[in-house]
CSV table of C-alpha atoms and ligand atoms in Angstrom, one decimal:
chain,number,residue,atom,x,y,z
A,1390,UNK,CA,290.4,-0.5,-27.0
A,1391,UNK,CA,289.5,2.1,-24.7
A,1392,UNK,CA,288.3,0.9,-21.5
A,1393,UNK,CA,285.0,2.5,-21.4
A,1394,UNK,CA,284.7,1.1,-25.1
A,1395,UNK,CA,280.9,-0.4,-25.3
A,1396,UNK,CA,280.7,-4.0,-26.0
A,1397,UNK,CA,279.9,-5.4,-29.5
A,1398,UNK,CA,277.0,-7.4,-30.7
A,1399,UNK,CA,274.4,-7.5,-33.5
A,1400,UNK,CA,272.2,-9.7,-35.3
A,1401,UNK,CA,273.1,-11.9,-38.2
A,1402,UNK,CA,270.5,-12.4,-41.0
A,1403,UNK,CA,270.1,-12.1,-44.5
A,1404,UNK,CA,267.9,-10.0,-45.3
A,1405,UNK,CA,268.0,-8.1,-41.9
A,1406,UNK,CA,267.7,-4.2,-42.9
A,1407,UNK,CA,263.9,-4.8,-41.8
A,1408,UNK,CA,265.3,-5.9,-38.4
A,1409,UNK,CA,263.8,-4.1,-34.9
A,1410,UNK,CA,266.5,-6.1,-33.0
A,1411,UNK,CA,269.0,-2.7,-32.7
A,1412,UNK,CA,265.9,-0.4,-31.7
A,1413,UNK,CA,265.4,-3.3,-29.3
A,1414,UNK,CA,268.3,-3.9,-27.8
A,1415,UNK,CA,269.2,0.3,-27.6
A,1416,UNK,CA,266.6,0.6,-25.4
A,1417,UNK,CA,267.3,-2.3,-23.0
A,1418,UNK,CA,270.9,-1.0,-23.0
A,1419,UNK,CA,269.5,2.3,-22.0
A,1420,UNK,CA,267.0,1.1,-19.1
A,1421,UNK,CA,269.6,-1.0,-17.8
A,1422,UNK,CA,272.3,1.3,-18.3
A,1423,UNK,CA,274.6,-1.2,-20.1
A,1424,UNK,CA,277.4,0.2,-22.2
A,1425,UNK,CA,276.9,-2.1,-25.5
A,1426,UNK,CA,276.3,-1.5,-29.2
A,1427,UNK,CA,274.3,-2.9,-31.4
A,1428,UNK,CA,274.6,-3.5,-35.3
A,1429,UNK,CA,272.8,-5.1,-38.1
A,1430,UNK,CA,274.5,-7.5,-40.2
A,1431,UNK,CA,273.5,-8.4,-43.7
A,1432,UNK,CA,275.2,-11.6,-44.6
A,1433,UNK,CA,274.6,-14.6,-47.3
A,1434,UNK,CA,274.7,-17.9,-46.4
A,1435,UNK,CA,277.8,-18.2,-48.2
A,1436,UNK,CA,279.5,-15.5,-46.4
A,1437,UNK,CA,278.0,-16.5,-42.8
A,1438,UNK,CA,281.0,-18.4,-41.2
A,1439,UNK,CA,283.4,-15.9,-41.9
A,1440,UNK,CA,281.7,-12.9,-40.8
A,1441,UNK,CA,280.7,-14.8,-37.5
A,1442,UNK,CA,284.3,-15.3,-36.9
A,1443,UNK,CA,285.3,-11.8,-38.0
A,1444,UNK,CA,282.8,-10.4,-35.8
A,1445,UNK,CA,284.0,-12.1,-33.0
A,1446,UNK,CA,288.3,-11.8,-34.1
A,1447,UNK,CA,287.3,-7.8,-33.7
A,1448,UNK,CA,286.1,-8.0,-30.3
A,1449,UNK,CA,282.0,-8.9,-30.6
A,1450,UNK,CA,280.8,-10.4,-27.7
A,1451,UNK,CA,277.3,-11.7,-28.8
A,1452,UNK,CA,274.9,-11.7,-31.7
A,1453,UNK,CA,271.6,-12.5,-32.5
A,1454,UNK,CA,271.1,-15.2,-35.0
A,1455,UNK,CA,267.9,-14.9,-37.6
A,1456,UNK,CA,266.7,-16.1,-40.9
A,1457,UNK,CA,268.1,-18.2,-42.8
A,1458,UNK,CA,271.3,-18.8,-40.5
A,1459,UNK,CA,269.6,-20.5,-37.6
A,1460,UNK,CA,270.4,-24.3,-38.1
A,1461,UNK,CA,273.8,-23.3,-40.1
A,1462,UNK,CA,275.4,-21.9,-36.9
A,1463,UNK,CA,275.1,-24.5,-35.0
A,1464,UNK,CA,278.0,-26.0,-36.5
A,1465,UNK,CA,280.2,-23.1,-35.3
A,1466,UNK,CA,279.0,-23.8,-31.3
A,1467,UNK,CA,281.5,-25.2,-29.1
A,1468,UNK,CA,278.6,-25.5,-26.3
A,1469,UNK,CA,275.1,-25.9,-27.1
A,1470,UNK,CA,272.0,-24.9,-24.9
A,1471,UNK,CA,269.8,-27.5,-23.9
A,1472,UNK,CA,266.7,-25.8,-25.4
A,1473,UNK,CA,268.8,-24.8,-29.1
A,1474,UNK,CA,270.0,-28.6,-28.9
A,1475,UNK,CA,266.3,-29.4,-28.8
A,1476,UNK,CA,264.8,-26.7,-31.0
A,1477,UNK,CA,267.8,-27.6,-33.5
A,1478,UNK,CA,268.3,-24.2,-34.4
A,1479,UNK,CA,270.0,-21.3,-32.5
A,1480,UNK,CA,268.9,-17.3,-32.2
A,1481,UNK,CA,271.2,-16.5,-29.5
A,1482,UNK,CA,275.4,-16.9,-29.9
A,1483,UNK,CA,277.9,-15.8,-26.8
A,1484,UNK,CA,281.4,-15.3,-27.9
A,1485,UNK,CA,283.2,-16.5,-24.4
A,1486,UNK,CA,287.3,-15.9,-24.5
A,1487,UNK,CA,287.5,-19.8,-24.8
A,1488,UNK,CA,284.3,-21.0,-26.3
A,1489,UNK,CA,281.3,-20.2,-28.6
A,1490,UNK,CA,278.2,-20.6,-27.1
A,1491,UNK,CA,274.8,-21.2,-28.5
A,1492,UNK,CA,271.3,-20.9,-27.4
A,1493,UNK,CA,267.7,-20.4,-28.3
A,1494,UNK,CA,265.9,-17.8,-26.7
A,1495,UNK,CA,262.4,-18.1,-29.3
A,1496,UNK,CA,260.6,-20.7,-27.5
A,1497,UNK,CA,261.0,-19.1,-24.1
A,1498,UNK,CA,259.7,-16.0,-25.6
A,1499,UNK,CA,256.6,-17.4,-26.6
A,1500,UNK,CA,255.8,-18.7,-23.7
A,1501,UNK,CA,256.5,-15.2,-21.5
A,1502,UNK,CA,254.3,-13.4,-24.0
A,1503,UNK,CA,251.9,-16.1,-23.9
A,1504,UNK,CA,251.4,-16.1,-20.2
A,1505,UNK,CA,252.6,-12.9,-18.6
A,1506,UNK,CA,251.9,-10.2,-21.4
A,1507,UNK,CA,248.2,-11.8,-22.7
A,1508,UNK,CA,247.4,-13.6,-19.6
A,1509,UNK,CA,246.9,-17.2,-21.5
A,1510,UNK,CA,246.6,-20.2,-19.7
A,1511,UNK,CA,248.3,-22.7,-21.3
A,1512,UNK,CA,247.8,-25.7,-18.9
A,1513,UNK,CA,245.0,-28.5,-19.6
A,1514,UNK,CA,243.9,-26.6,-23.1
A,1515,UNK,CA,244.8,-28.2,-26.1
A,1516,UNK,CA,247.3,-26.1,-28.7
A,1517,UNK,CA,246.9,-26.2,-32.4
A,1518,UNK,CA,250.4,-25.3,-34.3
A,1519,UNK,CA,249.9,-24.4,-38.2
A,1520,UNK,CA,253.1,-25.4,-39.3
A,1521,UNK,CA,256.0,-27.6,-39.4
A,1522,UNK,CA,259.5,-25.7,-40.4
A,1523,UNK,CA,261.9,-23.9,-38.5
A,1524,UNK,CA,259.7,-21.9,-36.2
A,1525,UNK,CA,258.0,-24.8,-35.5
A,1526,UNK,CA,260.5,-26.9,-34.0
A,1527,UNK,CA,261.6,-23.9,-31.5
A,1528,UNK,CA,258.3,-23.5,-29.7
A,1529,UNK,CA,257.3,-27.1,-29.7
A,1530,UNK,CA,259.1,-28.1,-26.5
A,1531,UNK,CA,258.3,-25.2,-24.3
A,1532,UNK,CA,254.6,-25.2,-25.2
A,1533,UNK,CA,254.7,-29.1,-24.1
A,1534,UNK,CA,256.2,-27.8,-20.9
A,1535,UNK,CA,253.6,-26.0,-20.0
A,1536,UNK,CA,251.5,-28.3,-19.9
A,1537,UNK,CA,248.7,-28.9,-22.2
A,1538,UNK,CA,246.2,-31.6,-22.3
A,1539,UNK,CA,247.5,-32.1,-26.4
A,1540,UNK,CA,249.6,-30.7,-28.8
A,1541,UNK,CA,248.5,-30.9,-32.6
A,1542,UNK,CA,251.0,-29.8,-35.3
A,1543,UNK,CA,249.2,-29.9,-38.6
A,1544,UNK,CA,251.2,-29.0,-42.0
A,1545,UNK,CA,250.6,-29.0,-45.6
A,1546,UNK,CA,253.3,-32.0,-46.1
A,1547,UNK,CA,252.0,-34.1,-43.4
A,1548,UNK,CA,255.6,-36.0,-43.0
A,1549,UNK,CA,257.2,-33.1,-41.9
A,1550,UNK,CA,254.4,-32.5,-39.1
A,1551,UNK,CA,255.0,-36.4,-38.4
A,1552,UNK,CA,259.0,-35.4,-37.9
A,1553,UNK,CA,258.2,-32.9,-35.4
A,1554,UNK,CA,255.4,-35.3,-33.3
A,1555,UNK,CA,258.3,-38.5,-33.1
A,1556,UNK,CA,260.7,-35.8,-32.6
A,1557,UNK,CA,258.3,-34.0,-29.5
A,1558,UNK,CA,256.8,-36.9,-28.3
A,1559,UNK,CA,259.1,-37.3,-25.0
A,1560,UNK,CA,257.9,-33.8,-23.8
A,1561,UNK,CA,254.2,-34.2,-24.3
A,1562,UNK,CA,251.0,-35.7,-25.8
A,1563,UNK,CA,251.9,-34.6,-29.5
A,1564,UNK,CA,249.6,-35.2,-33.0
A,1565,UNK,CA,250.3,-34.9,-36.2
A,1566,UNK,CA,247.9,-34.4,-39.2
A,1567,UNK,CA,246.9,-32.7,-42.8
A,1568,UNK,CA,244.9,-29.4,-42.2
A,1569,UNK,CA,242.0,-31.3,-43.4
A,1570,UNK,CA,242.7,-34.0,-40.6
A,1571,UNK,CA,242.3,-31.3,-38.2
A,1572,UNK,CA,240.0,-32.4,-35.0
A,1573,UNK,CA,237.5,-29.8,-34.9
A,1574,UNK,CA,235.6,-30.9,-32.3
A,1575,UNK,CA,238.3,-29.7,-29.2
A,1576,UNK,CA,238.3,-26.3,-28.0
A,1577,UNK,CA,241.7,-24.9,-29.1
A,1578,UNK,CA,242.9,-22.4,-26.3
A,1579,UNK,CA,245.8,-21.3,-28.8
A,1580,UNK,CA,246.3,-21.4,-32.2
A,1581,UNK,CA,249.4,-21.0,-34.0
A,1582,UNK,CA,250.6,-19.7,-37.4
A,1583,UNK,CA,254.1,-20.8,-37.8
A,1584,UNK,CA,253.9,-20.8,-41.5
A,1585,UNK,CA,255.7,-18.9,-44.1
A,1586,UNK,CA,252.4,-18.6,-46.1
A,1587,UNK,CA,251.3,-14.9,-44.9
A,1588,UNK,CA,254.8,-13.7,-46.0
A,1589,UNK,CA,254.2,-14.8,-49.3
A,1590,UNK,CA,250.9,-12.9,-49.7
A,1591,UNK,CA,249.2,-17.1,-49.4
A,1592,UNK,CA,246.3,-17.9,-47.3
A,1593,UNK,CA,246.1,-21.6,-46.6
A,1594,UNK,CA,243.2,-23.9,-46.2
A,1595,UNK,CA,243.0,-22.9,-42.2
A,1596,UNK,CA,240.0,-25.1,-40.5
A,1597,UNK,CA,237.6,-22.1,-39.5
A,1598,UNK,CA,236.2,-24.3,-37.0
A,1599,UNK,CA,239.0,-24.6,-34.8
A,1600,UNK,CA,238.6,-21.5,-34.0
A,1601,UNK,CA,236.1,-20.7,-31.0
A,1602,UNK,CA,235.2,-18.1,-28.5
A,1603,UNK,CA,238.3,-18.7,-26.4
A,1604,UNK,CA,241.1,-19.3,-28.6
A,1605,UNK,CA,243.7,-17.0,-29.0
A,1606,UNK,CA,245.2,-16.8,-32.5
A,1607,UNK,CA,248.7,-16.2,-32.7
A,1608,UNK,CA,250.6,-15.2,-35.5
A,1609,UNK,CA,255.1,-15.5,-35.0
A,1610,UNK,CA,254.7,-13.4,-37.8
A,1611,UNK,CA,254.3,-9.5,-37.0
A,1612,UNK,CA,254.2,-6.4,-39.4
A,1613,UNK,CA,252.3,-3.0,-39.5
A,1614,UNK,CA,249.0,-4.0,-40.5
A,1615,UNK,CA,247.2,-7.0,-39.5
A,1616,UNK,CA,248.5,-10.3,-40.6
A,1617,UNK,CA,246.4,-12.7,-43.1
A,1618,UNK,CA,246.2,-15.4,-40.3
A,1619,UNK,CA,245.2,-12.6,-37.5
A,1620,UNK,CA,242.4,-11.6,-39.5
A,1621,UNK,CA,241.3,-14.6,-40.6
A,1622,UNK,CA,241.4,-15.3,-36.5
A,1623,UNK,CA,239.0,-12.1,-35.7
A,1624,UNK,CA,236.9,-13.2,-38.6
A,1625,UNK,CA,236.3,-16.2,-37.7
A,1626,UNK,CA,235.4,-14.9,-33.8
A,1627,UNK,CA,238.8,-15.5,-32.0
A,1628,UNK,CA,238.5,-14.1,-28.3
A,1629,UNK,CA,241.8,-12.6,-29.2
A,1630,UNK,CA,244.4,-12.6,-32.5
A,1631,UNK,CA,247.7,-11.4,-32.4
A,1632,UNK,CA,250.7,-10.9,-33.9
A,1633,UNK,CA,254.3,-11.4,-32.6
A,1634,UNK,CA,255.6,-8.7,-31.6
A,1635,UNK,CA,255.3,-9.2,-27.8
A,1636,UNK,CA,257.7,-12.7,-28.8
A,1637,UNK,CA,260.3,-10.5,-30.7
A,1638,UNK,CA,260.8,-8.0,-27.5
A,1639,UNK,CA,260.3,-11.3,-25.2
A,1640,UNK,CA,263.0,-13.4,-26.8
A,1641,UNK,CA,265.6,-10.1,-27.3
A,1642,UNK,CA,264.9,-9.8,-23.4
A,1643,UNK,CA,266.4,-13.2,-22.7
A,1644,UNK,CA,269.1,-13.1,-25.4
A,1645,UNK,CA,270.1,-9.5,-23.3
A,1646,UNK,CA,269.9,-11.9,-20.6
A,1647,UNK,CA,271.9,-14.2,-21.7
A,1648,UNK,CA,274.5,-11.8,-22.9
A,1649,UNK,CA,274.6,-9.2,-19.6
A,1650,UNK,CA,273.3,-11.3,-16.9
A,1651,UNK,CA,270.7,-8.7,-16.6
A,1652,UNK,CA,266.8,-8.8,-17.2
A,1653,UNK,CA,265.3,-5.6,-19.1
A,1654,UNK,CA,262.1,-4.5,-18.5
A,1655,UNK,CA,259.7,-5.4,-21.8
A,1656,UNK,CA,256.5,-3.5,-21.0
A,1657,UNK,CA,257.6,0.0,-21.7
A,1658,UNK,CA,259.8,-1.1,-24.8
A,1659,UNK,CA,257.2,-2.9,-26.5
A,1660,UNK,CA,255.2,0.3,-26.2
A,1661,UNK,CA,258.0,2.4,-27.5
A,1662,UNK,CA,257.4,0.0,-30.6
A,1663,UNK,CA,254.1,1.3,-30.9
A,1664,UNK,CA,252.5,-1.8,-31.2
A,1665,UNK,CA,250.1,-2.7,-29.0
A,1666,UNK,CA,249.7,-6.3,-27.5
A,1667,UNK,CA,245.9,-7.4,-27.6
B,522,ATR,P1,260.3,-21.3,-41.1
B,522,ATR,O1,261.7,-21.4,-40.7
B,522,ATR,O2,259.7,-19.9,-41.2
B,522,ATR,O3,259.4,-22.2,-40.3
B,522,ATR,P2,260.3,-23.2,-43.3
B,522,ATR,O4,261.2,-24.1,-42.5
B,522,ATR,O5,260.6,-23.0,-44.7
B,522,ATR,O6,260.3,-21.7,-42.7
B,522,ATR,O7,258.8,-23.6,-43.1
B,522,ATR,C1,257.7,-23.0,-43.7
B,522,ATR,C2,256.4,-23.6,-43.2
B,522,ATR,O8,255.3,-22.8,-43.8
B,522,ATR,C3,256.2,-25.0,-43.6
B,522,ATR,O9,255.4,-25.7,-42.6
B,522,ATR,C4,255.4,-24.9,-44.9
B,522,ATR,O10,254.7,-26.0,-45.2
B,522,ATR,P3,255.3,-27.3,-46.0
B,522,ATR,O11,256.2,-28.0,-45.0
B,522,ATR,O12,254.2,-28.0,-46.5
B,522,ATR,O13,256.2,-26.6,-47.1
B,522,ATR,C5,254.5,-23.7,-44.5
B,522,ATR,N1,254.0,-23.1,-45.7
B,522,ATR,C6,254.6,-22.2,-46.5
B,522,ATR,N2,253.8,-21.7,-47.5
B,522,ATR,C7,252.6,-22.4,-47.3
B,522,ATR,C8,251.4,-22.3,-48.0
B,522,ATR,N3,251.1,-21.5,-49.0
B,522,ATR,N4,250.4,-23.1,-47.5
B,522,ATR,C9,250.6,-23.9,-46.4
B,522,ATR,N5,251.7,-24.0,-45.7
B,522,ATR,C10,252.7,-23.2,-46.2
């Protein structure tokens, strides 16, 4: 390979042709003048461990791990971040000359677009998460680290919520409950939808009066046009409802991080996306 050859990474997912990461991640390489490329891979589950070790056999240094592959990777990690070890799932794989390295880099994103790009305070309120699966258990730890009063993680199948409380419990004062068990007499700074349901074109039963003057309703979910839970959010009188975008740029941010030992600027590339933030 040519020495002025750019390095090799990508994201793994299945299906991934709807993917921002490459825009993403060319424009970081260009504000931080990095000489990388970046490609989309569209792999089955089936075909996942040997296109991760083709990738990196041909020289890949890194790629971006997304749905469903998450919790299947980790298998393939010789060294596991503390906060994919935690989360259970990892976004974020480094291809050393010795070692594969995992991480996750989705809970920390939440948390910078949270507090730096909306301004939320997340310390003393009290956190509502819609939701128990995968995206769930990535966010749960850092949003106990910083600091609220209580954590409440209600799901459709309550057991799965009640995983995620035992699970979380170390890091924080966690609940678990139905979301007709939901206590709608706190204020909720932040409210969560870490459910699938918008995807599928479902609206669940989401407790209108959680929602007050103050709360922020967040969506991990991001597309075009407004997301079921986002207006249901500004409906119901949400002092602000948003989608995810701002966690998408904040979480490729670390991973180029992670990757180049360099931190992008955000600001200017989630504008380029043409989404706006609030
Ligand atoms: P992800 O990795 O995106 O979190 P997942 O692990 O399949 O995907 O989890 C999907 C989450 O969305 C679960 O909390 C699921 O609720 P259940 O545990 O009860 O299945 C939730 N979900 C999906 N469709 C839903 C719907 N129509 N109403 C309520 N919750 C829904």
């Amino acid at each position: 390979m040519a020495a002025d050859a750019p390095d090799r990474y990508g994201v793994i997912g299945y299906p991934v042709s709807h993917s921002r990461s490459p825009v993403i991640h060319r424009l970081f390489a260009l504000q931080t003048g990095q000489n990388m490329q970046y490609e989309l891979l569209q792999v089955p589950p089936e075909k996942l461990v040997s296109a991760v070790l083709q990738f990196r056999r041909t020289g890949g240094r890194g790629l971006n791990v997304t749905v469903p592959h998450k919790t299947a990777v980790v298998e393939l990690v010789d060294e596991l971040s503390e906060r994919a070890a935690s989360a259970g799932a990892v976004n974020t794989l480094t291809f050393a000359p010795d070692m594969v390295r995992g991480d996750n880099t989705d809970g920390v994103g939440l948390i910078r677009d949270l507090q730096q790009n909306l301004g939320q305070r997340l310390a003393n309120t009290n956190i509502l998460i819609l939701g128990a699966g995968g995206a769930t258990r990535g966010i749960v730890r850092p949003l106990l680290e910083s600091g609220p009063s209580l954590l409440t993680i209600a799901n459709r199948t309550v057991s799965k919520a009640e995983e995620l409380r035992a699970r979380f419990a170390p890091w924080g004062r966690v609940t678990a409950c139905s979301f007709d068990d939901i206590d709608t007499s706190l204020d909720y700074g932040l409210i969560v939808n870490a459910t699938s349901a918008g995807l599928k074109g479902e609206t669940p039963p989401y407790p209108a009066a959680a929602v007050g003057p103050t709360t922020c309703c967040y969506d991990l979910s991001y597309g075009l046009q407004p997301t079921p839970f986002c207006l249901w959010g500004a409906a119901n009188g949400a002092a602000l409802s948003v989608m995810g975008w701002g966690m998408l740029v904040e979480q490729a941010a670390e991973s180029f991080y992670v990757w180049r030992g360099v931190r992008p600027d955000t600001a200017p590339v989630l504008k380029q996306l043409s989404v706006s933030a609030s």
